[in-house]
Amino acid sequence: MAATSASLRGPSRRDRAVEWPTLAVAAVIYTGFAALTWFHQALPWWLLLPLGGYLVAWQGSLQHECVHHHPTRWRWFNEALATPSLWLWLPFRTYRDSHLAHHRDERLTDPLDDPESYYLTAAQWRRCNAATRLLLRFRNTLLGRLLIGPLLAVHGLWREQLPRLLRGERRVWKDWAPHALGCALVLGWVVGVCDIGLAEYVALYAYPGLSLTLLRSFAEHRAEEEPANRSVIVDAGWPLALLFLNNNLHALHHRDPAVPWYDLPARYRHERARILAANGNYRFRGYGEIVRHYLLRPKEALVHPHYRPVLEAHPGNAPYRPEFDGENRE
């Protein structure tokens, strides 16, 4: 029998008022971003694209830490730290609510109950036309996830959020107001001070940053009957492990999201055999192995193989659902 979540948990160091390593990462991200954009005109595009993408994706990892109530006890401070949206597209509060719903492990990969699932129900698949099926199949390869995944993510977000904004839903407007302020600060610096065109910024910073984030999430979960077997361990080297703030050790993160990113590797080394036994040995030796296996090949079938409808209502709509039909529970 798989080990329980509780059996793998230890001290999470949440007794600390401030997690200084995370604040140090935040300082490096924002200082590096300011320097890279300031010297943008003097640098070639082929250098700007990987560096800009790395910094934007790194801030996405910082936002993930803030979602889980790091690096301080003060929620307002954590939110302020994450609010300047370098990739522009997703309000922090929307992401927070969706991602915390995703952490209901008994619902992981469920096409309707997991906001971050890329699976579809059989009924949803039947409603897709030929062009949509082709698009979704391509997105289910790693190359497709990197190339068109960001575009479809933004499309899905606006398809769900725009009607709610137009209806004047107070909750949605409260989510978007600080996001708009954060985007204004970023674009005021990027466009107004550094004289970088918006299209150029999206192409060299925001889009590749979201693509790198989708590399991390590509194989994070699989459809399995046993919830403990659904989350992956990727033994990544330091450049990507640091970029993702060790969220490549995803099964361990799901078992205790209160553990700060810098404590995860030591815990993984100490309990590696138990962790892999608990997640059904769902593991890759690195992101290179994922590229070799899935660059041009779909990771899994798009239709969830174990989907069973549930009766309880979903607590809220997902901000960037992959489904294209936009309908409610069947």
XYZ file of C-alpha atoms in Angstrom:
330
model
C 0.000 0.000 0.000
C 1.257 3.499 -0.803
C 2.567 5.533 2.079
C 0.167 8.113 3.422
C 0.785 11.811 3.128
C 1.187 12.141 6.864
C 3.905 9.466 6.989
C 6.109 11.539 4.680
C 5.641 14.826 6.465
C 8.067 16.371 8.877
C 8.763 19.834 10.261
C 7.822 22.394 7.639
C 9.676 25.340 9.239
C 6.512 27.408 9.105
C 7.434 28.655 12.569
C 9.752 31.179 10.878
C 8.361 34.658 10.443
C 10.516 35.219 7.342
C 12.055 32.733 4.911
C 15.157 34.629 3.844
C 16.227 32.371 0.944
C 12.927 33.088 -0.801
C 13.316 36.825 -0.273
C 16.835 36.536 -1.703
C 15.413 34.850 -4.803
C 12.842 37.635 -5.151
C 15.612 40.245 -4.937
C 17.648 38.469 -7.630
C 14.610 38.135 -9.915
C 13.547 41.764 -9.757
C 17.099 43.146 -9.832
C 17.990 40.884 -12.753
C 14.825 41.854 -14.591
C 15.508 45.553 -14.078
C 19.086 45.172 -15.324
C 18.175 43.035 -18.333
C 15.449 45.378 -19.503
C 17.591 48.485 -18.839
C 20.372 47.102 -21.083
C 17.888 45.559 -23.523
C 18.943 47.703 -26.495
C 22.598 46.670 -26.123
C 21.964 42.915 -26.084
C 21.202 40.543 -28.995
C 17.787 38.875 -29.152
C 19.284 35.394 -28.896
C 20.615 36.308 -25.453
C 17.576 38.270 -24.336
C 15.144 35.443 -25.121
C 16.629 32.752 -22.810
C 17.523 35.233 -20.060
C 14.188 37.043 -20.246
C 12.249 33.790 -20.367
C 14.194 32.401 -17.410
C 13.534 35.459 -15.227
C 9.833 35.562 -16.080
C 9.389 31.834 -15.415
C 11.410 32.201 -12.203
C 8.999 34.854 -11.017
C 6.178 32.415 -11.787
C 7.860 29.959 -9.409
C 8.087 32.734 -6.814
C 4.365 33.364 -7.237
C 3.789 29.658 -6.599
C 5.646 29.949 -3.288
C 3.535 32.973 -2.364
C 0.344 31.060 -3.181
C 1.375 28.564 -0.489
C 1.830 31.302 2.138
C 5.572 31.763 1.765
C 7.893 33.543 2.434
C 6.348 35.361 5.426
C 3.408 35.042 7.796
C 1.916 38.227 6.334
C -0.436 37.431 3.484
C -0.540 41.039 2.278
C 3.263 41.099 1.963
C 3.388 37.782 0.090
C 0.750 39.003 -2.333
C 2.525 42.324 -2.865
C 5.758 40.438 -3.579
C 4.052 38.415 -6.304
C 1.727 41.034 -7.784
C 4.038 42.681 -10.384
C 3.177 40.298 -13.213
C 6.217 39.913 -15.453
C 4.273 37.605 -17.767
C 1.237 39.921 -17.721
C -1.460 37.352 -18.314
C -2.727 35.880 -15.019
C -3.929 37.741 -11.889
C -2.201 36.431 -8.781
C -5.462 36.042 -6.849
C -7.039 34.071 -9.684
C -4.003 31.814 -9.795
C -4.020 31.423 -6.003
C -7.648 30.305 -5.834
C -7.313 27.951 -8.779
C -4.051 26.410 -7.624
C -5.243 25.793 -4.081
C -8.283 24.010 -5.556
C -5.837 21.931 -7.613
C -4.244 20.759 -4.367
C -7.258 18.618 -3.481
C -5.289 15.475 -4.320
C -8.341 13.233 -4.472
C -9.436 15.281 -7.514
C -6.060 15.507 -9.275
C -6.363 15.159 -13.081
C -10.190 15.158 -12.938
C -11.298 16.910 -16.159
C -13.922 18.994 -14.351
C -12.745 19.188 -10.737
C -9.024 19.826 -11.186
C -8.520 23.375 -12.524
C -5.077 22.431 -13.889
C -6.084 19.226 -15.655
C -5.446 18.871 -19.380
C -7.653 15.798 -19.677
C -11.138 15.798 -21.175
C -14.194 13.678 -20.541
C -15.425 11.459 -23.372
C -18.422 13.777 -23.844
C -16.181 16.831 -24.148
C -14.026 15.067 -26.721
C -17.073 14.123 -28.789
C -18.122 17.780 -28.901
C -14.757 18.901 -30.303
C -14.600 19.442 -34.050
C -11.754 18.094 -36.180
C -9.664 21.275 -36.022
C -9.938 21.493 -32.240
C -8.987 17.839 -31.855
C -5.909 18.387 -34.004
C -4.941 21.431 -31.938
C -5.404 19.609 -28.633
C -3.434 16.593 -29.842
C -0.553 18.864 -30.811
C -0.703 20.621 -27.440
C -0.453 17.197 -25.800
C 3.082 16.851 -27.191
C 5.885 18.728 -25.481
C 6.631 20.730 -28.630
C 3.000 21.773 -28.871
C 2.827 22.640 -25.187
C 5.831 24.938 -25.551
C 4.825 26.533 -28.866
C 1.067 27.006 -28.592
C 0.436 26.217 -24.924
C 0.894 29.832 -23.783
C -1.461 31.120 -26.473
C -4.158 28.608 -25.536
C -3.686 29.342 -21.833
C -4.276 33.058 -22.400
C -7.248 32.268 -24.653
C -8.757 30.009 -21.993
C -8.294 32.611 -19.275
C -10.004 35.402 -21.205
C -12.739 33.091 -22.460
C -13.696 32.344 -18.880
C -12.952 35.683 -17.216
C -14.084 38.301 -19.745
C -17.831 37.495 -19.543
C -17.598 37.661 -15.755
C -15.857 41.028 -15.928
C -18.496 42.321 -18.339
C -21.224 41.124 -15.968
C -19.593 43.218 -13.262
C -18.859 40.351 -10.863
C -17.345 42.027 -7.838
C -15.092 39.109 -6.907
C -13.519 38.988 -10.360
C -12.950 42.735 -10.470
C -11.267 42.544 -7.057
C -8.896 39.944 -8.491
C -8.092 41.968 -11.594
C -7.637 45.395 -9.990
C -4.272 44.669 -8.298
C -3.213 42.691 -11.374
C -3.886 45.701 -13.584
C -1.820 47.855 -11.235
C 1.024 45.324 -11.302
C 0.951 45.179 -15.102
C 0.938 48.976 -15.271
C 4.077 49.085 -13.127
C 5.821 46.481 -15.280
C 4.842 48.080 -18.588
C 5.564 51.568 -17.291
C 9.139 50.429 -16.673
C 9.491 48.254 -19.772
C 7.807 50.492 -22.350
C 8.001 53.934 -20.777
C 11.491 53.832 -19.259
C 13.384 51.133 -21.172
C 11.731 51.861 -24.539
C 10.947 48.213 -25.303
C 7.990 47.665 -27.602
C 5.116 45.651 -26.169
C 5.287 43.030 -28.937
C 9.036 42.684 -28.425
C 8.571 42.284 -24.674
C 5.960 39.575 -25.162
C 8.138 37.735 -27.706
C 11.397 37.860 -25.728
C 10.202 37.793 -22.110
C 6.562 36.942 -21.390
C 5.878 34.191 -23.953
C 9.108 32.206 -23.432
C 8.653 32.592 -19.672
C 5.247 30.967 -19.824
C 6.618 28.274 -22.166
C 9.300 27.366 -19.625
C 6.649 27.126 -16.925
C 4.659 24.768 -19.135
C 7.779 22.605 -19.512
C 7.653 22.084 -15.750
C 3.955 21.297 -15.671
C 3.919 19.079 -18.773
C 4.446 15.775 -16.959
C 3.572 16.845 -13.404
C 0.514 14.614 -13.190
C -0.835 11.454 -14.759
C -4.256 9.834 -14.676
C -4.085 6.996 -12.140
C -6.692 5.364 -9.952
C -4.608 5.878 -6.800
C -4.259 9.618 -5.995
C -0.790 9.140 -4.495
C 0.469 7.833 -7.859
C -0.574 10.909 -9.858
C 2.291 13.337 -9.083
C 5.782 13.151 -10.560
C 9.356 13.378 -9.344
C 11.803 14.859 -11.877
C 15.464 14.652 -10.864
C 16.406 17.952 -12.498
C 19.836 19.582 -12.545
C 20.363 22.829 -10.671
C 19.558 25.330 -13.475
C 16.018 23.986 -13.879
C 15.591 22.945 -10.238
C 16.435 26.511 -9.215
C 14.210 27.935 -11.946
C 11.276 25.865 -10.714
C 12.222 26.330 -7.030
C 12.381 22.545 -6.672
C 8.780 22.121 -7.766
C 10.152 19.383 -10.022
C 9.927 17.304 -6.815
C 6.223 17.605 -7.325
C 5.002 14.526 -5.488
C 6.810 15.733 -2.374
C 5.353 19.222 -2.762
C 1.814 17.830 -3.002
C 2.314 15.828 0.157
C 3.261 18.921 2.131
C 2.946 22.271 0.336
C 3.887 24.048 3.572
C 7.524 22.997 3.119
C 9.550 25.887 1.614
C 11.299 25.190 -1.664
C 14.810 25.142 -0.219
C 13.970 22.328 2.212
C 12.588 19.955 -0.429
C 15.898 18.514 -1.801
C 17.182 17.430 1.616
C 13.879 15.811 2.437
C 13.874 14.055 -0.935
C 17.408 12.710 -0.408
C 16.513 11.520 3.077
C 13.225 9.818 2.103
C 13.774 9.088 -1.581
C 12.838 5.388 -1.467
C 9.651 6.041 0.513
C 8.606 8.945 -1.690
C 9.043 6.959 -4.902
C 7.246 3.971 -3.392
C 4.390 6.289 -2.423
C 4.020 7.790 -5.923
C 4.232 4.493 -7.794
C 7.772 5.331 -8.994
C 6.430 7.998 -11.345
C 9.827 9.551 -11.988
C 12.012 11.001 -14.731
C 15.787 11.293 -14.570
C 15.561 14.876 -15.798
C 13.740 17.107 -18.243
C 15.968 15.768 -21.007
C 14.251 12.400 -20.620
C 10.853 14.090 -20.933
C 12.030 15.855 -24.105
C 13.288 12.579 -25.605
C 10.057 10.744 -24.890
C 7.436 13.376 -25.622
C 8.815 16.129 -27.847
C 6.738 14.904 -30.792
C 4.660 12.236 -29.064
C 1.591 12.795 -26.837
C 2.193 12.117 -23.173
C -1.119 10.275 -22.738
C -4.537 10.003 -24.304
C -6.547 13.206 -23.985
C -9.675 11.478 -22.672
C -9.315 10.709 -18.975
C -9.201 6.902 -18.631
C -10.635 6.761 -15.107
C -13.055 9.670 -15.140
C -16.166 9.247 -13.000
C -18.527 12.214 -12.565
C -18.928 13.489 -9.007
C -22.052 15.005 -7.561
C -20.736 17.813 -5.397
C -20.538 21.221 -7.071
C -17.201 22.687 -8.058
C -16.278 25.646 -5.807
C -15.472 27.939 -8.702
C -14.562 28.095 -12.348
C -10.974 27.442 -13.308
C -9.087 30.423 -14.722
C -7.412 28.611 -17.572
C -9.233 25.350 -18.252
C -7.994 23.462 -21.324
C -11.457 22.433 -22.465
C -12.951 24.317 -25.365
C -16.620 23.554 -24.859
C -17.010 25.865 -21.852
C -19.888 23.820 -20.458
C -20.623 22.823 -16.892
C -20.523 19.417 -15.284
C -22.177 16.659 -17.244
